[in-house]
mmCIF file of C-alpha atoms and ligand atoms in Angstrom:
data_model
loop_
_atom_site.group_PDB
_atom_site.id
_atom_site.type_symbol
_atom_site.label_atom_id
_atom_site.label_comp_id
_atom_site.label_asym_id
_atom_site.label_seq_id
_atom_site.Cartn_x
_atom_site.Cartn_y
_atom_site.Cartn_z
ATOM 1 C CA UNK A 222 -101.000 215.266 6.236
ATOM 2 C CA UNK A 223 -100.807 211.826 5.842
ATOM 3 C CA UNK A 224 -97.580 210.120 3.884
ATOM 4 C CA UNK A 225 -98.097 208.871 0.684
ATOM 5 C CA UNK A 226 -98.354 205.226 -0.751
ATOM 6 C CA UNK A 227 -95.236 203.934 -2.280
ATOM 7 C CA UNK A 228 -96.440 201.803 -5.390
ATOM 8 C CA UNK A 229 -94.418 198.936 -6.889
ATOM 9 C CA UNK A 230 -95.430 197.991 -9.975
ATOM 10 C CA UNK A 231 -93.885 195.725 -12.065
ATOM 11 C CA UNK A 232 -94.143 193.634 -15.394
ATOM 12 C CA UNK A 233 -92.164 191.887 -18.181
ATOM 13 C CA UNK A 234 -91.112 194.614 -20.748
ATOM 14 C CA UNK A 235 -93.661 194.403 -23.480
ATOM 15 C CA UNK A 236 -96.755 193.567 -21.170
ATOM 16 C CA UNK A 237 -98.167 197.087 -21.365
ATOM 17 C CA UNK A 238 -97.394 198.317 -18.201
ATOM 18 C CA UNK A 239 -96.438 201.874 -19.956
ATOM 19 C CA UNK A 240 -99.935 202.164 -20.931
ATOM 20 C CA UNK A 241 -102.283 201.014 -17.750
ATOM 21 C CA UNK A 242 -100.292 203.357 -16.224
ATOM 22 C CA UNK A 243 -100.210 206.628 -18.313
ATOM 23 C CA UNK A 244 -104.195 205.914 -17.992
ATOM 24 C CA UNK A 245 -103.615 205.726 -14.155
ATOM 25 C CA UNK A 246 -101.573 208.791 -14.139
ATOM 26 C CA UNK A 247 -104.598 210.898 -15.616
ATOM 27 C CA UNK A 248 -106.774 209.748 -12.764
ATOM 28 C CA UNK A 249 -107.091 212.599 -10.712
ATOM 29 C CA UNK A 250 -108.453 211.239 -7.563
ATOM 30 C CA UNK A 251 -105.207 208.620 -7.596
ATOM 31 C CA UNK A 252 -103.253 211.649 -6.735
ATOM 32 C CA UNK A 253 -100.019 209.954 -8.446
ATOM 33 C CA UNK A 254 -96.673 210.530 -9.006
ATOM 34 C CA UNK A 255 -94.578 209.142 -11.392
ATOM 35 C CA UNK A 256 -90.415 207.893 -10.399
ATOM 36 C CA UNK A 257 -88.501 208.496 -12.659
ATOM 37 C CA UNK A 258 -85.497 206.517 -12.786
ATOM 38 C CA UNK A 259 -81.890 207.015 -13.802
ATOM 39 C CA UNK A 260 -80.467 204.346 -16.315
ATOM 40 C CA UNK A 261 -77.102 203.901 -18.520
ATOM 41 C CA UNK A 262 -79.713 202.327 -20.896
ATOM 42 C CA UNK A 263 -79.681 204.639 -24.443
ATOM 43 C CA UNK A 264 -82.623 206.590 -25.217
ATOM 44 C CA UNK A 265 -85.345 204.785 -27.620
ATOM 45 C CA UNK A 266 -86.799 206.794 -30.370
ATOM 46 C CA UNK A 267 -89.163 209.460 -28.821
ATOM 47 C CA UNK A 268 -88.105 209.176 -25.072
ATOM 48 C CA UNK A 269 -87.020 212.067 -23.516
ATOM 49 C CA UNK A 270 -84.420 212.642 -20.788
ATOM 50 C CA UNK A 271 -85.850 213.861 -17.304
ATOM 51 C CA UNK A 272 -89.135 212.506 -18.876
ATOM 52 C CA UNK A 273 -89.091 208.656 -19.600
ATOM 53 C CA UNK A 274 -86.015 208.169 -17.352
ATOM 54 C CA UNK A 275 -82.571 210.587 -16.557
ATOM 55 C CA UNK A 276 -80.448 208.974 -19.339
ATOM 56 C CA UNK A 277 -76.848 208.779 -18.009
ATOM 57 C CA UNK A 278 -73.426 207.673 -17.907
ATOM 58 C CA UNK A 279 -71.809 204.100 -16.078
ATOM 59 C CA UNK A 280 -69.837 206.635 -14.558
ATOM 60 C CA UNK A 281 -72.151 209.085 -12.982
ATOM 61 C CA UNK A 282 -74.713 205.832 -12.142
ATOM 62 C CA UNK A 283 -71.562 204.511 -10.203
ATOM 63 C CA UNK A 284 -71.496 207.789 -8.541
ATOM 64 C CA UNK A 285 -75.199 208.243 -7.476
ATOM 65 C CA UNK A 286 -75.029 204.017 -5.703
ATOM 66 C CA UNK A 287 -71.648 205.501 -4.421
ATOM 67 C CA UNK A 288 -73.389 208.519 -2.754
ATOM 68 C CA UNK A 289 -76.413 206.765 -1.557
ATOM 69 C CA UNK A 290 -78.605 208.636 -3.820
ATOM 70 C CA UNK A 291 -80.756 205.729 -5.000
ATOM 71 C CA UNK A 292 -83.193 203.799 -2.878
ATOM 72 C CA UNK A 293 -82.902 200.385 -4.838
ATOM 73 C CA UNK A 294 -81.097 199.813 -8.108
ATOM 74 C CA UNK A 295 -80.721 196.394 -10.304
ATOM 75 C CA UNK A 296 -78.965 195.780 -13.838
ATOM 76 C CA UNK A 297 -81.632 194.551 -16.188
ATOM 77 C CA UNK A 298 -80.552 192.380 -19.421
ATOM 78 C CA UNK A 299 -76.916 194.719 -20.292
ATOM 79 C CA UNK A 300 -77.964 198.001 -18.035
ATOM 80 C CA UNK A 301 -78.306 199.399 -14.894
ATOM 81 C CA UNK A 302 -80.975 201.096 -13.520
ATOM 82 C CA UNK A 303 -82.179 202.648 -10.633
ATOM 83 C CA UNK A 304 -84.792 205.128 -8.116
ATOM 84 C CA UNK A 305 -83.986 208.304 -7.044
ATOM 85 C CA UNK A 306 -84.422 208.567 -3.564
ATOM 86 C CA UNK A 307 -84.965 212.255 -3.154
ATOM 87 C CA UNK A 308 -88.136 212.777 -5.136
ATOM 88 C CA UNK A 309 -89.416 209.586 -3.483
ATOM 89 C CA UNK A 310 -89.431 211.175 -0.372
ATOM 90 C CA UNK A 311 -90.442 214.543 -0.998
ATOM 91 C CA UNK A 312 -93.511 213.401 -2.954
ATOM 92 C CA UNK A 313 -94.856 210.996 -0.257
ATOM 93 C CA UNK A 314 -94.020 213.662 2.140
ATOM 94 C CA UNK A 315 -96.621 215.924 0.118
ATOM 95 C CA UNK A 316 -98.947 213.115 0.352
ATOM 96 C CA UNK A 317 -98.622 211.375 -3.469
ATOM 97 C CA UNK A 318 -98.429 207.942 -4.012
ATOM 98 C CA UNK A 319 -95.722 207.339 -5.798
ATOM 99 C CA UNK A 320 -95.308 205.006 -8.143
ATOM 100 C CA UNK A 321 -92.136 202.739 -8.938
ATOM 101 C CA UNK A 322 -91.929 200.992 -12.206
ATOM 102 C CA UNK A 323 -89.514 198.642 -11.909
ATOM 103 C CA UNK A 324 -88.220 195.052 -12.075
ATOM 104 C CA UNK A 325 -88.159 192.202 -9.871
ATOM 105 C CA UNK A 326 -84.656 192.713 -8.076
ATOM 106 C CA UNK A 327 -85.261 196.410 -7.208
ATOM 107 C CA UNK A 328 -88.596 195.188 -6.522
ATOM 108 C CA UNK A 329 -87.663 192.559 -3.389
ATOM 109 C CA UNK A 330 -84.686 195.796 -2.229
ATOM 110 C CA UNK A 331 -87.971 198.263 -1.454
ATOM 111 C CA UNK A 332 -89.761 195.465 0.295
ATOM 112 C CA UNK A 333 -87.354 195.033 2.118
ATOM 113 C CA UNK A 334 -87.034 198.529 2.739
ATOM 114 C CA UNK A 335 -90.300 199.627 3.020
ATOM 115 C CA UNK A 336 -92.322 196.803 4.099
ATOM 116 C CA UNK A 337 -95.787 198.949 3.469
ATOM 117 C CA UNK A 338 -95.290 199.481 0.185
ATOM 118 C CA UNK A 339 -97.721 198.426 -1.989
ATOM 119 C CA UNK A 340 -97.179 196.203 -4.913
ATOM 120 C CA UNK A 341 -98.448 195.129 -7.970
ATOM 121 C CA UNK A 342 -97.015 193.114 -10.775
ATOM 122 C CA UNK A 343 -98.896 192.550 -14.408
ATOM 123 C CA UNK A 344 -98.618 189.390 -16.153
ATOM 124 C CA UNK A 345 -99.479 188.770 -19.759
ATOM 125 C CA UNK A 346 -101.906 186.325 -20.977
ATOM 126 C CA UNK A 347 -98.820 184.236 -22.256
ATOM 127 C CA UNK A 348 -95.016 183.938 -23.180
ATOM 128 C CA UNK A 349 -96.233 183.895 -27.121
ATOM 129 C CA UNK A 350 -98.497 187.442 -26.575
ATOM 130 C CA UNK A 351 -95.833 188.612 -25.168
ATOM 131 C CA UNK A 352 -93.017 188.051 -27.495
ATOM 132 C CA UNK A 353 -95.656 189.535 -30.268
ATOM 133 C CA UNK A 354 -95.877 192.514 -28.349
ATOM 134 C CA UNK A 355 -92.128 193.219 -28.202
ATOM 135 C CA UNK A 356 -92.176 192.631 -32.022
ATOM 136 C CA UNK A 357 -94.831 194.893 -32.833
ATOM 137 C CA UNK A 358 -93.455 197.878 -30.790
ATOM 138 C CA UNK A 359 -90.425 197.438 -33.214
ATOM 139 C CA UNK A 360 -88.110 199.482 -30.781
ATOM 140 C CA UNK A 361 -85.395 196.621 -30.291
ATOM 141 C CA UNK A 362 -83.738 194.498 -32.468
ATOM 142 C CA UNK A 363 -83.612 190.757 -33.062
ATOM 143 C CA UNK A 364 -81.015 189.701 -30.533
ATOM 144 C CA UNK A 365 -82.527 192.078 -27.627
ATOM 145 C CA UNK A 366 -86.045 190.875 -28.096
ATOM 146 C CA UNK A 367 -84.660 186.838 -27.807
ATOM 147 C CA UNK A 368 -82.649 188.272 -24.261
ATOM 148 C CA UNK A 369 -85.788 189.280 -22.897
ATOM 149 C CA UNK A 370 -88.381 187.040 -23.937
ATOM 150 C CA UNK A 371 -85.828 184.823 -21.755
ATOM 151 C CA UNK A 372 -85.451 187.010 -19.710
ATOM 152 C CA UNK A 373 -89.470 187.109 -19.351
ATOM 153 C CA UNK A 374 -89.247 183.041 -18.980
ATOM 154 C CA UNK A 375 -86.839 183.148 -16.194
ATOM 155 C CA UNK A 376 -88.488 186.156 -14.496
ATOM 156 C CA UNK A 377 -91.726 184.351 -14.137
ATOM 157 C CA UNK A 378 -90.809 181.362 -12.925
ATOM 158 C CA UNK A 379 -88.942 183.250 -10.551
ATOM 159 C CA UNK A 380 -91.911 185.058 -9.828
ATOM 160 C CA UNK A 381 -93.918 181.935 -9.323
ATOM 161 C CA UNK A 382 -91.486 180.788 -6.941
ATOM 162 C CA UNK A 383 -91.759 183.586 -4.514
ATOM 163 C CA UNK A 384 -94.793 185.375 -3.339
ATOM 164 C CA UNK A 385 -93.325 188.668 -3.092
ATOM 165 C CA UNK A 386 -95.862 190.739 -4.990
ATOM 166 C CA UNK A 387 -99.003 191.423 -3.183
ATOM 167 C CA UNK A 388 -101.234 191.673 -6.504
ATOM 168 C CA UNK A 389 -100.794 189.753 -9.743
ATOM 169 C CA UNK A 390 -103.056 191.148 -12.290
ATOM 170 C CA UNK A 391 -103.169 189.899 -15.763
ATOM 171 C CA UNK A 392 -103.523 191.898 -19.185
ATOM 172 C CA UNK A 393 -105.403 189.775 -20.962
ATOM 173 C CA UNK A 394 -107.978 192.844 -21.303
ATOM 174 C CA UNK A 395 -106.332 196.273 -21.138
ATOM 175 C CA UNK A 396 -109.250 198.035 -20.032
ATOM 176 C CA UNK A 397 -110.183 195.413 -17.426
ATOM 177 C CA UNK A 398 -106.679 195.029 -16.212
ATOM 178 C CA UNK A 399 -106.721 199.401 -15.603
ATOM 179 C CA UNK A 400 -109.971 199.141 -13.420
ATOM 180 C CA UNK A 401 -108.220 196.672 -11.558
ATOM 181 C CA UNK A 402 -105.236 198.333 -10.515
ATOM 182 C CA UNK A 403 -107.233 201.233 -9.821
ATOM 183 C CA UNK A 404 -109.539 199.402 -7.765
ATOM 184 C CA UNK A 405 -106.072 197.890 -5.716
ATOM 185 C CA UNK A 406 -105.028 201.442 -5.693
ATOM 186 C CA UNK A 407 -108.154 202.742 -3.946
ATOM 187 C CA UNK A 408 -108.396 199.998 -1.695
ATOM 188 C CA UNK A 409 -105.158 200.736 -0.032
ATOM 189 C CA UNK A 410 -105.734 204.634 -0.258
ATOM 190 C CA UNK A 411 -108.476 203.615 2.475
ATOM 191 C CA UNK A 412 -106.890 201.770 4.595
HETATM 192 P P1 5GP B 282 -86.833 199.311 -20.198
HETATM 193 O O1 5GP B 282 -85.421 199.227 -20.681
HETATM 194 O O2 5GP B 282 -87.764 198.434 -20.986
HETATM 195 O O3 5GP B 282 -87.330 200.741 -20.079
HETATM 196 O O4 5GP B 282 -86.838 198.746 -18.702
HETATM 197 C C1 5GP B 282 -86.334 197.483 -18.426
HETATM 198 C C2 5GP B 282 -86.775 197.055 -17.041
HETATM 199 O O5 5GP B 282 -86.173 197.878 -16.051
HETATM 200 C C3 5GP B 282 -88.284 197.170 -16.833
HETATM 201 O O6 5GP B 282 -88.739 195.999 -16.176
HETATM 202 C C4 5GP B 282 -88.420 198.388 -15.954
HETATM 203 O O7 5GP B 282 -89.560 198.329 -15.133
HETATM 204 C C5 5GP B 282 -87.164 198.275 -15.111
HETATM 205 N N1 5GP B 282 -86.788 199.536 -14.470
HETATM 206 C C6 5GP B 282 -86.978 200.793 -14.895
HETATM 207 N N2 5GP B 282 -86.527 201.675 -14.013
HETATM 208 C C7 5GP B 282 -86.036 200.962 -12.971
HETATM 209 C C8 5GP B 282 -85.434 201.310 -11.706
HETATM 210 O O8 5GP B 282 -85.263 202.461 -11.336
HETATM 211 N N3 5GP B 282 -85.045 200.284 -10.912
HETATM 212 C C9 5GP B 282 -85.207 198.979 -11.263
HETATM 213 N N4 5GP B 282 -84.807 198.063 -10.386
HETATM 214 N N5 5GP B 282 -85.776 198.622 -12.425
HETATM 215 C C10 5GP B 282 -86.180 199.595 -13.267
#
């Protein structure tokens, strides 16, 4: 059987990469699978352990970089996060394409890693959409939304600086900005 893709995709928290790809996910013929990662970040309203991410201590985090049990992991604004390595494998083994939603630094580790990975990073139409966007989704306060709409500023000028990502796509229109990855997607399912 022939390994699966392993999919970076990436984006500035508040972009709506969350929701291009929960429509991804449904797509059948995508044959996806979904990483999910281990953080010391706490739980938002509605997110679910084992689910959204495998919520856990500094101290057991420590102890899964410790035993080599992640294959990349970066600390993003005041927490770490990172992939499990296990699943990663045993999924492309069965022949999904697995899909890593993460940030830049974890980002350039797989790359490195796995040089045939594919990636993708979404862009929003602007700084200002974005920073509504965090706002609306009301899930962080004042202070964290200011840390990562800098955050966002300094990300992509970093990302403008390097040419690391294979596929920028902007969300500008969400529906447009699904076909697209798909279409990326299918592409490299080809190949
Ligand atoms: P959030 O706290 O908004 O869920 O995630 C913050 C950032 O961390 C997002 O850019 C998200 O993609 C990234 N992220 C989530 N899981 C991982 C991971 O396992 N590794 C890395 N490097 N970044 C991650």
């Amino acid at each position: 059987m022939k390994k699966g893709l392993l999919i970076v995709f990436s984006g500035l928290s508040g972009v709506g990469k969350g929701t291009i790809l929960a429509e991804l996910m449904k797509m059948e013929d995508l044959n996806l699978a979904y990483s999910v990662s281990m953080t010391t970040r706490d739980p938002r309203p509605g997110e679910v352990d084992g689910v959204n991410y495998f919520f856990v201590s500094k101290k057991r985090f420590l102890e899964a970089v410790k035993n080599g049990e992640l294959l990349e992991h970066a600390r993003f604004v005041d927490n770490d996060y990172g992939t499990p390595k296990a699943y990663v494998d045993e999924q492309r083994q069965l022949g999904k394409n697995v899909v890593l939603e993460i940030e830049i630094k974890g980002a350039r580790q797989i790359m490195e890693k796995c040089p045939d990975s594919l990636s993708i990073y979404i862009v929003p139409p602007s700084i200002e959409e974005l920073e509504r966007r965090l706002r609306e989704r009301q899930s962080e306060d004042d202070q964290t939304i200011m840390k990562r709409v800098s955050k966002a500023r300094q990300e992509l000028k970093e990302l403008q600086e390097s040419d690391i990502y294979e596929h920028i796509v902007c969300n500008d229109d969400l529906d447009k900005a699904i076909a697209e990855v798909r279409e990326i997607i299918l592409t490299e399912m080809k190949k």
